[in-house]
Amino acid sequence: MIEPSVAQAALSVLDIVVLEENADGFAAIGQIPDWFPRLFPDGDVRNAPYLAEFLTTVPGPGEQRYSGVWTERDGNGPDCGLEAWASQIDGHTVLLIHRLGEEFEVRRAALQQARETSLSYERLGKVTRDLADAKLQVEMRNREVERINQLKNEFLASMSHELRTPLNAIIGFSSLLAEESAGPLNAEQQTYVAHVARASRHLLDLINDILDLSKIEAGRLELARELFPLDDALNEVLYTVRPLARDKGVRLITGRSAGSQIFADRIRFKQILYNLLSNAIKFTPTTGEVRLDATATPELWTIAVTDTGIGIPREELDAIFQKFHQVGSGTKGIREGAGLGLAITKRLVEQHGGEIRAYSEPGLGSRFVVTLPQTVSRLEPAADLHADPMPAAPAVARPDVRVAVVEDNGANRALFEAMLKSVYPISVYENGAEALEAFRRQPPDVVLLDIALPGMDGIEVLRRMRAELPLRNIPVIAVSAHAMTGDRERFLAAGFDQYLAKPVADRAVLLAAIEPLCRRARAPLAS
Amino acid sequence: MPPLQKKICMAGSFAVGKTSLVRRFVESIFDERYQTTVGVKIDKKVVQADGQELTLLLWDLAGEDDLAQVRPAHLRGAAGFILVVDGCRSHTLETALSLERRITHETGPVPFVLALNKADLASGWEISEAAIDPLLRRGWTCVRTSARDGRGVEDLFLSLARKMLEAKE
């Protein structure tokens, strides 16, 4: 039997108050702890909403009911955790209330910790999902960009093809007219033809510039670097631009040249020089000067083009290398070109690992300085593969070599016929099926074959020729307005013996392509 | 005549802002710190709804998760309930939908309102209109709330108060 005083002490230590229900409500058995009046100020636990709800259900005899944990405000202090049990003893409801002291805070802290951890996991999961979403978005965007680029490239290829096809006839026929191969021209007619030739070549330059820029921007322009004599490249470009300077009355001066080898893509290097020099001539008035200097140090090649032209306003100096930029008021109305030349030049220089700077004083002139790193300076000179080919055109007629032209465009058919008829017997065909039928009857010695033929394209015509014994060994030249990067390789890989991009501007180029193949075609007969 | 007294249970997943909504409504206070509720905490507020004075007994039930479940005994006598959802955590809506079925099972058909809380955090919002539309079509009352800036909080409790008065009539 526990002494009441011992029981009271135990209740006090455990922070428990015991109340017994009577007619007036609930009264404490034994001592009332100090916290009780703070939590239940009016002394009646039935006025506390939580306990009032708990006590609406009276426990049965011998039954014990648990309230669960709830909180009450401890005066002005923090919330206090409580739990209660109700039971029935000798027909009386007895209520035992336990104040959760530190235990409540420990329980709350543990729960808080668990939930914060759970929230952290949720946030981590969300971040992971967001990252995955972002990655997916980026991938989708990349695919879209890729698709748009593909469409752009297809559009450019198509436009290039469609523009080159008529240009082939324009440039070719104006070249034939200028040669007076169809009869002499008077002075006025020669001037007109020269205008047609110049305008069409300008148009061709524009097409090439747009394609170049598109290739550079797509990262698809590959440089074929080699070691070659710098002076040779300078002379080749000077040879091309000298007539421009002469026509305009601009003095073209060559300063000190490095006289060394340069390691670069020869064609692109010449393009850089050509762009700078032709620009300088364009913006320099008559009696002005354009000067080209080239110097080399062990680290750098420096090419400078200086003119006494109209100059560039200071505020536009940075913008001149942007594509489609044309210097505004400073050009005094000179707006020829699409504003692509300098943009391409800058990108070509940068792709060589170099840089280009522009200096200018309006009214006094401009200076463009290109520096290229000497990445390879001790190599032996490479074979000069790019020396301007001066094709060895046949001087006399070759009635023994039958050349067939397969071309669906009437103007181009007529052009090739006109270019070749004085040298070779020519037969022309509008489509592949017609050509194959004729070849079977009488095989030609060389075939000029267009690619974009209606019905059966040039590649299919070639495939069928290679599959038929009498036609198998006939040399075939692809003559196509498909002139994008990779087209040459594609056609040569398909089995063509040679490839010529339209426009074929010069009869000599056409003859030079045919002649070696003629020799090959005749060789077996000779042996 | 003493004012009419109604028990309202606040239920929802943990950390959705149940306690914060009550504190904003009763004390006009918002505390940035997250303080988990253990068991039940009860607050009182007297409101005027439809010209009638009403004492709301707000039973803030501990958030629902694997560690704590709503005790059926806590729902006894509830005249209405508020389901609280964190708009930035979409799964809390699923918890609310599940709670609605369980609470209605215990209390019978009593009025309730869905609080789409944390409306101030629009950038992190996860619950779409498409997720809410079916609930609106079922006749649910949904209120966008923010315990932080107070938007929608009065509307939330008063909507439920009016619904409870209507239900009584």
XYZ file of C-alpha atoms in Angstrom:
696
model
C 0.000 0.000 0.000
C 1.533 3.311 -1.100
C 1.317 6.124 1.372
C -0.787 9.065 0.006
C 2.114 11.437 0.588
C 4.413 9.208 -1.473
C 1.822 8.986 -4.235
C 1.458 12.793 -4.196
C 5.207 13.243 -4.473
C 5.310 10.823 -7.390
C 2.515 12.708 -9.233
C 4.341 15.956 -8.627
C 7.611 14.592 -10.036
C 5.799 13.167 -13.060
C 3.926 16.468 -13.681
C 0.583 14.776 -13.426
C -2.629 16.091 -11.953
C -5.517 13.771 -11.074
C -9.059 15.077 -11.121
C -12.234 13.386 -10.111
C -15.641 14.248 -11.461
C -18.226 15.440 -9.000
C -21.545 17.287 -9.177
C -19.803 20.650 -9.802
C -17.316 19.428 -12.311
C -13.806 18.072 -11.848
C -11.864 18.573 -8.619
C -8.194 17.807 -8.051
C -7.262 14.923 -5.833
C -4.347 16.048 -3.723
C -2.081 18.955 -4.491
C -2.658 21.100 -7.577
C 0.587 21.711 -9.497
C 1.534 25.319 -10.199
C 1.109 24.959 -14.001
C -2.516 23.849 -13.770
C -4.090 27.285 -13.103
C -1.904 28.848 -15.823
C -3.136 26.396 -18.421
C -6.732 26.237 -17.170
C -7.351 29.710 -15.691
C -10.982 29.183 -14.758
C -10.188 25.857 -13.080
C -12.846 23.973 -15.022
C -11.262 21.607 -17.482
C -14.588 21.215 -19.264
C -14.235 24.782 -20.534
C -11.028 23.892 -22.321
C -12.196 22.970 -25.849
C -9.921 19.981 -26.290
C -10.774 18.368 -22.972
C -14.459 19.279 -23.359
C -14.491 17.302 -26.598
C -12.529 14.462 -25.005
C -14.910 14.228 -22.085
C -18.060 14.096 -24.227
C -17.543 10.366 -24.354
C -17.719 8.796 -20.922
C -15.465 5.756 -20.497
C -17.189 2.533 -19.575
C -16.471 0.751 -16.273
C -12.849 -0.404 -16.229
C -12.252 1.325 -19.564
C -9.406 3.765 -20.029
C -9.393 6.367 -22.800
C -6.409 8.273 -24.107
C -6.741 11.836 -25.440
C -3.692 12.114 -27.665
C -1.331 15.070 -27.429
C -2.575 18.637 -27.615
C -1.160 21.994 -26.758
C -2.368 24.758 -24.470
C -0.858 28.181 -24.058
C 1.119 28.406 -20.816
C 0.227 31.991 -19.845
C 2.504 34.244 -21.827
C 5.084 31.496 -22.279
C 5.462 28.905 -25.008
C 2.827 26.348 -25.841
C 2.760 23.452 -23.509
C 2.155 19.836 -24.544
C -0.408 17.798 -22.659
C -1.960 14.374 -22.778
C -4.798 12.912 -20.717
C -6.382 9.630 -19.695
C -9.945 9.177 -18.546
C -11.184 6.134 -16.691
C -14.026 5.095 -14.487
C -13.330 4.097 -10.924
C -16.163 3.201 -8.588
C -18.706 4.969 -10.787
C -16.683 8.165 -10.920
C -14.851 9.522 -13.925
C -11.247 10.147 -13.069
C -9.141 12.364 -15.329
C -5.378 12.234 -15.292
C -3.572 15.065 -17.110
C 0.120 14.803 -17.868
C 2.141 17.875 -18.733
C 4.809 16.986 -21.264
C 7.825 19.015 -20.228
C 11.121 18.541 -21.984
C 9.746 15.394 -23.512
C 7.337 17.518 -25.573
C 10.171 19.659 -26.917
C 12.253 16.552 -27.656
C 9.334 14.988 -29.480
C 8.647 18.180 -31.409
C 12.328 18.633 -32.276
C 12.560 15.042 -33.570
C 9.424 15.460 -35.657
C 10.638 18.831 -36.908
C 13.980 17.333 -37.888
C 12.304 14.449 -39.716
C 10.023 16.803 -41.623
C 12.743 19.234 -42.529
C 14.749 16.315 -43.863
C 11.701 15.200 -45.783
C 11.256 18.730 -47.178
C 14.928 18.799 -48.175
C 14.465 15.547 -50.070
C 11.374 16.992 -51.731
C 13.322 20.101 -52.745
C 16.211 17.964 -53.969
C 13.776 15.859 -55.955
C 12.263 19.002 -57.395
C 15.648 20.436 -58.303
C 16.543 17.122 -59.925
C 13.259 17.133 -61.832
C 13.761 20.774 -62.803
C 17.264 19.987 -64.005
C 15.990 17.032 -65.987
C 13.246 19.260 -67.443
C 15.768 21.972 -68.252
C 18.023 19.381 -69.884
C 15.103 18.109 -71.888
C 14.214 21.665 -72.895
C 17.780 22.319 -73.968
C 17.830 19.070 -75.922
C 14.532 19.935 -77.580
C 15.776 23.431 -78.361
C 19.000 22.011 -79.754
C 17.041 19.613 -81.907
C 14.904 22.527 -83.090
C 17.988 24.630 -83.831
C 19.466 21.643 -85.652
C 16.257 21.235 -87.622
C 16.150 24.945 -88.488
C 19.815 24.841 -89.479
C 19.116 21.840 -91.633
C 16.211 23.708 -93.261
C 18.427 26.754 -93.718
C 21.129 24.646 -95.317
C 18.608 22.961 -97.571
C 17.208 26.361 -98.493
C 20.688 27.725 -99.198
C 21.596 24.669 -101.244
C 18.375 24.990 -103.193
C 18.812 28.751 -103.719
C 22.421 28.256 -104.705
C 21.364 25.659 -107.251
C 18.513 27.747 -108.620
C 20.670 30.874 -108.933
C 23.693 29.128 -110.404
C 21.712 27.479 -113.162
C 20.684 30.713 -114.951
C 24.003 32.350 -114.030
C 25.767 29.593 -115.904
C 24.012 30.703 -119.088
C 24.469 34.425 -118.412
C 28.162 34.225 -117.577
C 28.902 31.610 -120.209
C 27.159 33.383 -123.060
C 28.590 36.771 -122.124
C 32.013 35.138 -122.078
C 31.393 33.681 -125.558
C 30.184 37.049 -126.787
C 33.227 38.770 -125.344
C 35.430 36.239 -127.135
C 33.547 37.238 -130.269
C 33.165 33.575 -131.074
C 29.815 34.307 -132.692
C 31.143 37.210 -134.715
C 32.769 40.580 -134.055
C 31.155 43.095 -131.681
C 31.319 46.830 -132.067
C 32.727 48.934 -129.245
C 29.323 49.708 -127.734
C 28.320 46.044 -127.798
C 31.611 45.111 -126.127
C 30.847 47.618 -123.360
C 27.386 46.152 -122.876
C 28.732 42.610 -122.737
C 31.385 43.682 -120.255
C 28.627 45.156 -118.062
C 26.663 41.896 -118.214
C 29.785 39.892 -117.364
C 30.740 42.166 -114.453
C 27.218 42.247 -113.015
C 26.803 38.479 -113.257
C 30.184 37.819 -111.650
C 29.224 40.218 -108.880
C 26.041 38.242 -108.379
C 28.068 35.039 -108.262
C 30.390 36.603 -105.653
C 27.363 37.465 -103.541
C 26.037 33.926 -103.725
C 29.444 32.572 -102.784
C 29.718 35.040 -99.891
C 26.349 34.023 -98.490
C 27.265 30.359 -98.739
C 30.647 31.006 -97.139
C 29.106 32.878 -94.256
C 26.544 30.180 -93.719
C 29.273 27.533 -93.689
C 31.406 29.533 -91.272
C 28.493 30.169 -88.931
C 27.513 26.519 -88.993
C 31.129 25.642 -88.132
C 31.331 23.667 -91.340
C 34.077 25.583 -93.074
C 37.189 23.455 -92.888
C 40.545 24.995 -93.624
C 42.985 23.067 -95.777
C 46.197 24.517 -94.391
C 49.437 24.161 -96.254
C 52.778 25.875 -96.480
C 53.152 28.071 -99.557
C 55.171 31.114 -100.660
C 53.501 34.270 -99.391
C 54.666 36.288 -102.390
C 52.965 33.894 -104.795
C 49.615 34.336 -103.064
C 50.061 38.113 -102.961
C 50.906 38.236 -106.654
C 47.927 36.088 -107.606
C 45.549 38.387 -105.736
C 47.249 41.530 -107.085
C 46.868 40.112 -110.569
C 43.118 39.852 -109.984
C 42.564 43.256 -108.388
C 44.909 45.292 -110.588
C 42.272 45.701 -113.344
C 39.804 47.000 -110.729
C 42.297 49.631 -109.581
C 43.263 50.524 -113.107
C 39.612 50.942 -114.181
C 38.995 53.256 -111.270
C 42.214 55.239 -111.564
C 43.490 54.121 -108.167
C 47.218 53.473 -107.677
C 47.946 50.032 -106.316
C 51.248 49.940 -104.491
C 52.982 46.929 -103.047
C 55.149 47.664 -100.072
C 57.741 45.479 -98.453
C 56.890 41.813 -98.675
C 57.933 39.200 -96.156
C 59.296 36.918 -98.808
C 58.652 33.864 -96.676
C 56.421 30.829 -96.533
C 53.029 31.091 -94.915
C 51.005 28.267 -93.387
C 47.343 28.842 -94.186
C 44.451 27.733 -96.353
C 45.691 29.157 -99.609
C 42.284 29.776 -101.177
C 40.874 31.368 -98.028
C 44.026 33.410 -97.475
C 43.687 34.820 -100.980
C 40.018 35.473 -100.277
C 41.000 37.542 -97.225
C 43.458 39.569 -99.287
C 41.034 39.958 -102.175
C 38.254 41.189 -99.903
C 40.478 43.779 -98.235
C 42.046 45.018 -101.466
C 38.838 45.149 -103.503
C 37.115 46.945 -100.617
C 39.924 49.462 -100.384
C 39.752 50.123 -104.126
C 35.968 50.441 -103.976
C 36.097 53.114 -101.270
C 39.102 55.046 -102.645
C 38.368 57.830 -105.102
C 40.161 58.272 -108.399
C 43.840 59.332 -108.040
C 43.877 57.780 -104.577
C 46.211 55.011 -103.415
C 45.856 51.513 -102.045
C 48.925 49.943 -100.505
C 49.623 46.329 -99.574
C 52.343 45.464 -97.055
C 53.314 42.062 -95.753
C 55.838 41.467 -93.008
C 56.832 38.463 -90.930
C 58.336 37.980 -87.491
C 59.128 34.564 -85.994
C 55.674 34.629 -84.359
C 53.424 36.519 -86.735
C 52.650 37.316 -90.309
C 51.219 40.806 -90.691
C 49.325 41.894 -93.780
C 48.256 45.526 -93.985
C 46.016 47.138 -96.576
C 46.046 50.921 -96.432
C 44.034 53.287 -98.571
C 43.537 56.996 -98.999
C 39.798 56.498 -99.322
C 36.792 58.110 -97.737
C 37.415 56.492 -94.356
C 35.012 55.111 -91.755
C 33.346 57.137 -88.998
C 34.796 56.223 -85.601
C 31.442 55.090 -84.236
C 31.109 52.556 -87.041
C 34.570 51.001 -86.807
C 33.441 48.161 -84.553
C 30.338 47.455 -86.585
C 32.010 47.084 -89.978
C 32.848 43.438 -89.291
C 29.226 42.583 -88.558
C 27.383 40.811 -91.319
C 25.099 42.900 -93.519
C 26.628 46.064 -92.116
C 27.258 48.801 -94.605
C 28.901 51.971 -93.502
C 26.188 54.617 -93.640
C 26.772 58.287 -94.292
C 30.526 57.830 -94.429
C 30.343 55.859 -97.653
C 28.875 58.847 -99.432
C 26.411 56.737 -101.275
C 28.686 53.810 -102.077
C 26.525 50.893 -101.104
C 27.568 48.177 -103.450
C 27.572 44.707 -101.923
C 25.614 42.986 -99.212
C 27.897 43.922 -96.353
C 29.259 40.400 -96.084
C 32.859 40.755 -97.282
C 34.392 42.077 -94.059
C 32.248 39.785 -91.893
C 33.556 36.784 -93.835
C 37.098 38.151 -93.799
C 37.058 38.534 -90.025
C 35.736 35.026 -89.523
C 38.271 33.553 -91.920
C 41.094 35.365 -90.128
C 39.814 34.153 -86.780
C 39.489 30.616 -88.039
C 43.183 30.836 -88.897
C 43.798 31.819 -85.266
C 44.567 35.415 -86.200
C 42.937 38.768 -85.794
C 41.981 41.748 -87.888
C 41.923 45.381 -86.823
C 40.630 48.450 -88.594
C 41.951 51.983 -88.208
C 40.405 54.910 -89.999
C 40.177 58.656 -90.206
C 37.180 59.921 -92.162
C 38.339 61.774 -95.240
C 41.924 60.517 -94.928
C 41.644 56.792 -95.382
C 41.573 53.417 -93.670
C 44.033 50.740 -92.678
C 43.175 47.082 -92.129
C 45.784 44.965 -90.403
C 45.625 41.182 -90.365
C 47.920 39.197 -88.107
C 48.221 35.441 -88.382
C 50.229 33.290 -85.997
C 53.222 31.434 -87.448
C 51.989 28.074 -86.233
C 54.168 26.132 -88.680
C 57.278 27.952 -89.785
C 59.934 25.306 -90.315
C 58.131 23.022 -92.683
C 59.375 22.488 -96.171
C 57.199 24.129 -98.770
C 54.377 21.938 -99.922
C 53.729 21.179 -103.516
C 51.900 24.147 -104.986
C 48.602 22.509 -105.611
C 46.726 25.739 -105.950
C 48.770 27.562 -108.490
C 46.181 29.099 -110.752
C 45.646 26.431 -113.325
C 46.108 27.687 -116.828
C 44.361 24.860 -118.536
C 45.947 23.380 -121.554
C 43.055 23.807 -123.927
C 43.305 22.033 -127.256
C 44.408 24.436 -129.919
C 42.832 22.503 -132.747
C 39.565 20.763 -133.427
C 39.215 17.164 -132.195
C 36.746 15.569 -134.562
C 37.667 12.131 -133.206
C 36.347 12.871 -129.680
C 32.580 12.754 -129.383
C 31.304 14.750 -126.405
C 27.770 14.268 -125.124
C 26.022 16.911 -123.024
C 23.074 15.846 -120.859
C 21.389 18.987 -119.529
C 17.714 19.759 -119.032
C 18.054 23.544 -119.062
C 17.765 24.689 -122.676
C 19.965 27.773 -122.258
C 22.740 25.782 -120.611
C 22.452 23.071 -123.222
C 22.889 25.681 -125.911
C 25.768 27.269 -123.987
C 27.783 24.055 -123.644
C 27.139 23.278 -127.264
C 28.330 26.749 -128.262
C 31.414 26.483 -126.053
C 32.441 23.077 -127.353
C 31.252 22.739 -130.925
C 34.320 24.330 -132.473
C 36.512 21.644 -130.871
C 34.446 18.465 -130.524
C 31.511 16.859 -132.272
C 28.691 17.481 -129.775
C 25.461 15.675 -129.104
C 23.013 17.116 -126.581
C 20.265 15.398 -124.595
C 17.469 16.786 -122.436
C 17.174 13.905 -120.016
C 18.891 10.762 -118.822
C 16.628 8.211 -120.469
C 17.058 9.804 -123.882
C 20.831 10.033 -123.381
C 21.211 6.377 -122.280
C 19.255 5.195 -125.276
C 21.514 7.187 -127.610
C 24.690 6.054 -125.805
C 23.719 2.415 -126.309
C 23.464 3.045 -130.047
C 26.664 5.053 -130.238
C 28.766 5.479 -127.101
C 30.299 8.957 -126.751
C 33.926 9.489 -125.665
C 33.168 11.931 -122.840
C 29.909 12.852 -121.145
C 29.058 16.155 -119.443
C 26.233 15.167 -117.142
C 23.972 17.502 -115.177
C 22.815 16.162 -111.797
C 19.357 17.661 -111.251
C 17.756 16.086 -114.283
C 14.007 15.485 -114.365
C 12.914 11.880 -113.836
C 16.232 10.081 -113.667
C 18.892 12.213 -111.993
C 22.532 12.377 -113.064
C 23.703 9.994 -110.356
C 21.241 7.347 -111.545
C 22.292 7.891 -115.176
C 25.911 7.360 -114.116
C 24.990 4.237 -112.107
C 23.287 2.724 -115.145
C 26.210 3.607 -117.394
C 28.635 1.937 -114.991
C 26.431 -1.151 -114.992
C 26.450 -1.558 -118.781
C 29.568 -2.940 -120.350
C 29.799 -0.742 -123.446
C 29.199 2.395 -121.397
C 31.085 1.407 -118.253
C 34.402 3.091 -119.031
C 33.169 6.306 -120.604
C 34.549 9.270 -118.631
C 31.725 11.301 -117.113
C 32.022 14.856 -115.804
C 29.416 16.085 -113.361
C 28.463 19.642 -114.300
C 26.189 20.804 -111.563
C 24.776 23.825 -109.811
C 25.000 21.729 -106.629
C 28.003 23.571 -105.281
C 27.716 23.351 -101.523
C 30.383 21.947 -99.223
C 30.695 18.237 -99.755
C 28.976 18.161 -103.144
C 32.261 17.687 -105.039
C 33.267 14.821 -102.752
C 29.797 13.312 -103.015
C 29.850 13.266 -106.810
C 33.414 11.986 -107.089
C 32.543 9.255 -104.578
C 29.541 8.350 -106.726
C 31.951 7.564 -109.549
C 32.178 10.723 -111.617
C 35.574 11.280 -113.153
C 35.515 15.029 -112.731
C 33.292 17.701 -111.226
C 32.616 21.221 -112.444
C 30.458 23.632 -110.462
C 28.118 25.886 -112.333
C 28.498 28.528 -113.425
C 31.270 27.345 -115.700
C 32.493 30.824 -116.421
C 35.170 30.083 -118.919
C 35.348 27.887 -121.976
C 38.980 27.175 -121.200
C 38.001 25.640 -117.854
C 35.509 23.374 -119.595
C 37.985 22.293 -122.242
C 40.690 21.709 -119.655
C 38.378 19.391 -117.753
C 37.459 17.424 -120.858
C 40.872 17.125 -122.465
C 42.629 14.771 -120.010
C 39.579 12.523 -120.041
C 39.600 12.514 -123.842
C 43.137 11.265 -123.771
C 42.131 8.544 -121.326
C 39.115 7.629 -123.414
C 41.240 7.311 -126.509
C 44.093 5.514 -124.809
C 42.746 1.922 -125.027
C 42.073 2.428 -128.706
C 45.593 3.676 -129.258
C 47.117 0.691 -127.495
C -27.536 34.489 -25.997
C -23.923 33.278 -26.285
C -22.479 33.416 -29.793
C -22.783 30.346 -31.892
C -19.625 28.204 -31.692
C -18.329 26.051 -34.544
C -15.441 23.615 -34.612
C -13.303 23.784 -37.724
C -10.505 21.317 -38.419
C -7.438 22.415 -40.358
C -6.063 19.417 -42.213
C -3.432 18.788 -44.821
C 0.028 17.457 -45.458
C 2.843 18.694 -43.228
C 4.418 22.110 -43.880
C 1.579 23.338 -46.084
C 0.927 26.316 -43.784
C -2.055 25.299 -41.630
C -0.660 26.873 -38.454
C 0.489 29.935 -40.379
C -2.996 30.467 -41.831
C -4.528 30.276 -38.330
C -1.927 32.663 -36.917
C -2.460 35.091 -39.794
C -6.241 34.909 -39.272
C -6.278 35.064 -35.476
C -3.217 37.163 -34.651
C -2.339 38.803 -38.000
C 1.170 37.402 -37.632
C 3.390 35.482 -40.022
C 6.581 33.752 -38.951
C 9.011 32.652 -41.694
C 10.317 29.783 -39.539
C 8.687 26.421 -40.017
C 7.443 25.063 -36.674
C 5.904 21.642 -36.843
C 2.698 21.085 -34.875
C 2.568 18.175 -32.433
C -0.905 16.778 -31.818
C -3.519 19.514 -31.888
C -3.497 23.209 -31.161
C -6.755 25.080 -30.730
C -7.386 28.773 -31.337
C -10.557 30.821 -31.197
C -11.795 33.707 -33.248
C -15.142 35.474 -33.227
C -16.318 36.501 -36.689
C -19.339 38.153 -38.240
C -20.802 36.133 -41.060
C -24.037 37.038 -42.786
C -24.790 39.444 -39.937
C -24.365 36.750 -37.360
C -21.678 36.525 -34.693
C -19.907 33.227 -34.720
C -17.072 31.803 -32.627
C -14.777 29.653 -34.663
C -12.834 27.018 -32.770
C -9.895 26.351 -35.030
C -8.455 22.903 -34.502
C -5.036 22.931 -36.079
C -4.267 19.257 -36.603
C -0.696 18.031 -36.940
C 0.320 17.658 -40.574
C -0.350 14.367 -42.230
C 2.567 12.142 -43.226
C 3.971 8.698 -42.460
C 4.872 9.862 -38.951
C 1.514 11.360 -38.027
C -2.024 10.557 -39.122
C -5.194 12.502 -38.404
C -6.903 10.894 -35.378
C -10.610 10.258 -35.984
C -11.329 11.436 -32.427
C -10.005 14.882 -33.335
C -12.624 15.195 -36.057
C -15.543 14.489 -33.818
C -17.978 17.403 -33.628
C -16.397 19.318 -36.496
C -18.910 21.588 -38.259
C -16.557 22.140 -41.136
C -12.980 21.716 -42.226
C -10.303 23.396 -44.284
C -8.035 21.337 -46.497
C -4.727 23.110 -46.936
C -2.485 22.501 -49.918
C 0.959 23.910 -50.677
C 0.677 25.170 -54.258
C 4.391 24.635 -54.719
C 4.191 20.912 -53.826
C 1.773 19.134 -56.110
C 1.630 15.939 -54.061
C 0.026 17.855 -51.178
C -3.119 18.118 -53.314
C -3.252 14.314 -53.489
C -2.953 14.183 -49.688
C -5.800 16.711 -49.403
C -8.023 14.654 -51.707
C -7.384 11.576 -49.614
C -8.038 13.497 -46.380
C -11.327 14.831 -47.705
C -12.620 11.277 -48.135
C -11.422 10.185 -44.682
C -12.714 13.274 -42.881
C -16.099 13.127 -44.599
C -16.284 9.470 -43.635
C -15.839 10.475 -39.976
C -17.877 13.684 -39.843
C -20.505 13.048 -42.456
C -21.138 15.670 -45.113
C -19.966 18.919 -43.526
C -18.874 22.055 -45.380
C -15.223 22.454 -46.286
C -12.988 24.759 -48.298
C -9.739 24.010 -50.118
C -6.952 26.502 -49.440
C -4.315 26.732 -52.190
C -1.692 28.229 -49.961
C 1.641 29.985 -50.642
C 0.097 31.967 -53.488
C 2.899 34.499 -53.015
C 5.394 31.954 -54.386
C 4.031 32.102 -57.920
C 7.357 31.230 -59.549
C 7.511 27.840 -57.846
C 3.820 27.067 -58.335
C 3.222 23.465 -59.344
C -0.529 23.010 -59.171
C -2.112 23.825 -62.494
C -5.559 25.179 -63.234
C -6.201 21.863 -64.955
C -5.741 20.066 -61.633
C -8.201 22.403 -59.875
C -10.872 22.548 -62.588
C -12.333 19.092 -61.841
C -12.690 20.065 -58.153
C -14.483 23.296 -59.049
C -16.798 21.301 -61.292
C -17.552 19.064 -58.312
C -18.669 22.181 -56.418
C -15.596 22.585 -54.239
C -14.739 26.038 -53.002
C -11.065 26.722 -53.639
C -9.354 29.845 -52.329
C -5.834 30.981 -53.175
C -4.217 32.079 -49.951
C -0.940 33.378 -48.658
C -0.278 33.329 -44.946
C 2.795 35.427 -45.695
C 1.038 38.410 -47.285
C -2.460 37.658 -46.007
C -4.193 37.350 -49.357
C -7.307 35.198 -49.323
C -7.024 34.328 -45.622
C -10.121 36.204 -44.365
C -12.015 35.019 -47.415
C -11.041 31.429 -46.645
C -12.380 31.376 -43.097
C -15.421 33.533 -43.812
C -16.370 31.377 -46.792
C -16.395 28.368 -44.544
C -18.257 30.254 -41.799
C -21.005 31.181 -44.278
C -21.155 27.639 -45.577
C -21.535 26.317 -42.033
C -24.330 28.785 -41.335
C -26.048 27.785 -44.569
C -25.641 24.119 -43.655
C -27.199 24.803 -40.248
C -30.215 26.421 -41.888
